């Protein structure tokens, strides 16, 4: 019996039980039967949860790109691997076959090697959603260089912090990027970033917008001429199962972003397996995930998961609202998309508009629709299900994280019955537990608890780049022996999980993870600001929006608060990026603090939500009187 594809609900339970009872046998069979290895693993998994040390497919040798491309060429060489849909709907879409993609990746891999990049070197990729981002990622993986894709909406200082943290030797960027009607000056941002990055020796520049850029001699080179003369004969690097494949930064509850490290074999097996089963992928399907490759969703379900399965994956350069609100639906129709995977925030923003935008398109090609990034509220769930899925496509609400590598809790399309707002059941291999405040496992249903996983799965991130201690502290110390997700969840009578949201200082805004600490750091850098606290409050489209409480310094120089609000948001844009701007700012004279000096965010959250009832226990506050003042200021 093969474990790679689950055929029905009964089989799901069988596989699930097998994966718990005999995880080694379960994953060993999947790995051995569905991938090409230079050498297979015998031990399969070794771990020590107390030390946060996890290894999968121990001693195996493999190259993930050989599994994404080379092995498909004999059967699927002419098949489309990537459909590139450009920002401007009047420009032709590009269909890149497996053969073409293989050649482009091989040439790029040779360019990287010629530029001195070797196995283990870090390469920062700061590109828009154009084919070159896929080619660059795969070329790095082919030669064993560790890619660190930084979302091309991050500011110069945010990029610089990420480049410095992992000491990238090279940056791959473009002259600019198109986003709706705007053109973004990516090379300019990189130039600013690199004034503070000593490790970068080379910058390769893709021409996309034809905007004029400055090229620093000895450092910057146009990519195309290098590709034109590169050979397409490239020998892939033989990688150890646990060699790092990539670093991807995610927000933490302290200032510094966390460079999550994913390694080769486990990530490969888990993304391929989860893609196949959650989306019920079949040969000839056309899969479209609307995320950016700058996020984990793009890594796992635009690139690796689909390509490992020999699928056709759509890559979209633009935004859902350009040239109008029907762009998503038009693309589904045009490319006969069968699986569509997007975020609740996109659904909510499109659901606000006239129904005609979606009703114009029959969307008959769709078989499965998916959601990711934040809880999908009931209203958005029904709109998506009714108007996009036509009430006939299963809606898979997929819960997972940058740290988890792939989807952990989700319905499997056509197998698991769905229930609005419930992510439903864990995938095989995922041993979910809910923990109470006393660190005991919650056995009852309908009780909220901290969501933990008690056994490693192949896709889990192995460490934080350069800081294993922080990895252990963040994920393995709150509930010893278990991986703590930072999310809260409930379980219903049949074992379905509903994710209730973050229980830490991370706020999900439009599906983007934002730590309060780095935003507060950015606000505090404004010369007029003494201290600040940022919390989330519910927002119709973004899910959560940001509310900042700001204490100003005594000096009277900054009386004009309209300008101050703008300046503070500009600071945030410069330090992090426009996604982290505050929707509301309230100037206050103090913040509610405990005697140990901790800001009581619970109270600030309630005030931001406009809920003035029941602040809970405020007796431990150092300054209880401030609560009334803040309340009144809000009114
Ligand atoms: C894949 C991704 C992770 C955080 C996660 C949780 C939230 C993601 C969700 C969801 C409810 C879902 N989240 N999917 N919450 N239901 N289906 O989004 O990774 O950017 O690291 O965010 O997003 O809070 O902990 P990442």
mmCIF file of C-alpha atoms and ligand atoms in Angstrom, residues 250 296-297 371-376 397-403 423 485 487 499 501-502 508 511 513, ligand 1:
data_model
loop_
_atom_site.group_PDB
_atom_site.id
_atom_site.type_symbol
_atom_site.label_atom_id
_atom_site.label_comp_id
_atom_site.label_asym_id
_atom_site.label_seq_id
_atom_site.Cartn_x
_atom_site.Cartn_y
_atom_site.Cartn_z
ATOM 1 C CA UNK A 250 9.436 35.932 10.221
ATOM 2 C CA UNK A 296 6.408 30.791 3.169
ATOM 3 C CA UNK A 297 3.122 30.144 1.355
ATOM 4 C CA UNK A 371 -7.581 29.834 2.457
ATOM 5 C CA UNK A 372 -4.434 30.632 4.438
ATOM 6 C CA UNK A 373 -2.779 33.228 6.623
ATOM 7 C CA UNK A 374 -5.333 34.044 9.299
ATOM 8 C CA UNK A 375 -8.673 32.789 10.589
ATOM 9 C CA UNK A 376 -11.359 33.062 7.927
ATOM 10 C CA UNK A 397 -8.954 26.325 5.451
ATOM 11 C CA UNK A 398 -5.273 25.538 5.891
ATOM 12 C CA UNK A 399 -3.534 26.361 9.158
ATOM 13 C CA UNK A 400 0.251 26.474 9.270
ATOM 14 C CA UNK A 401 3.259 28.763 9.785
ATOM 15 C CA UNK A 402 6.611 29.811 8.363
ATOM 16 C CA UNK A 403 8.072 27.563 11.034
ATOM 17 C CA UNK A 423 -9.343 24.319 9.923
ATOM 18 C CA UNK A 485 2.869 27.453 17.862
ATOM 19 C CA UNK A 487 -1.637 30.241 18.454
ATOM 20 C CA UNK A 499 -7.760 28.433 15.400
ATOM 21 C CA UNK A 501 -5.648 33.573 16.951
ATOM 22 C CA UNK A 502 -2.268 34.471 18.352
ATOM 23 C CA UNK A 508 -1.688 39.207 11.839
ATOM 24 C CA UNK A 511 -2.283 37.872 6.630
ATOM 25 C CA UNK A 513 2.802 38.484 10.708
HETATM 26 C C1 LIG B 1 1.293 30.101 6.367
HETATM 27 C C2 LIG B 1 1.408 31.360 7.131
HETATM 28 C C3 LIG B 1 1.510 32.040 10.669
HETATM 29 C C4 LIG B 1 0.352 32.483 11.540
HETATM 30 C C5 LIG B 1 -0.196 31.375 12.392
HETATM 31 C C6 LIG B 1 -1.629 31.840 12.601
HETATM 32 C C7 LIG B 1 -1.987 32.485 11.280
HETATM 33 C C8 LIG B 1 -2.168 31.009 9.239
HETATM 34 C C9 LIG B 1 -4.207 30.298 9.409
HETATM 35 C C10 LIG B 1 -3.931 31.118 10.529
HETATM 36 C C11 LIG B 1 -6.051 30.743 11.350
HETATM 37 C C12 LIG B 1 -5.524 29.712 9.316
HETATM 38 N N1 LIG B 1 -2.659 31.553 10.374
HETATM 39 N N2 LIG B 1 -3.093 30.259 8.649
HETATM 40 N N3 LIG B 1 -4.856 31.338 11.487
HETATM 41 N N4 LIG B 1 -6.398 29.959 10.328
HETATM 42 N N5 LIG B 1 -5.899 28.935 8.294
HETATM 43 O O1 LIG B 1 0.490 32.169 7.149
HETATM 44 O O2 LIG B 1 2.584 31.537 7.823
HETATM 45 O O3 LIG B 1 3.087 34.009 7.823
HETATM 46 O O4 LIG B 1 4.258 32.412 9.389
HETATM 47 O O5 LIG B 1 1.855 33.027 9.722
HETATM 48 O O6 LIG B 1 -0.743 32.887 10.716
HETATM 49 O O7 LIG B 1 -1.673 32.795 13.617
HETATM 50 O O8 LIG B 1 0.544 31.231 13.580
HETATM 51 P P1 LIG B 1 3.028 32.798 8.672
#
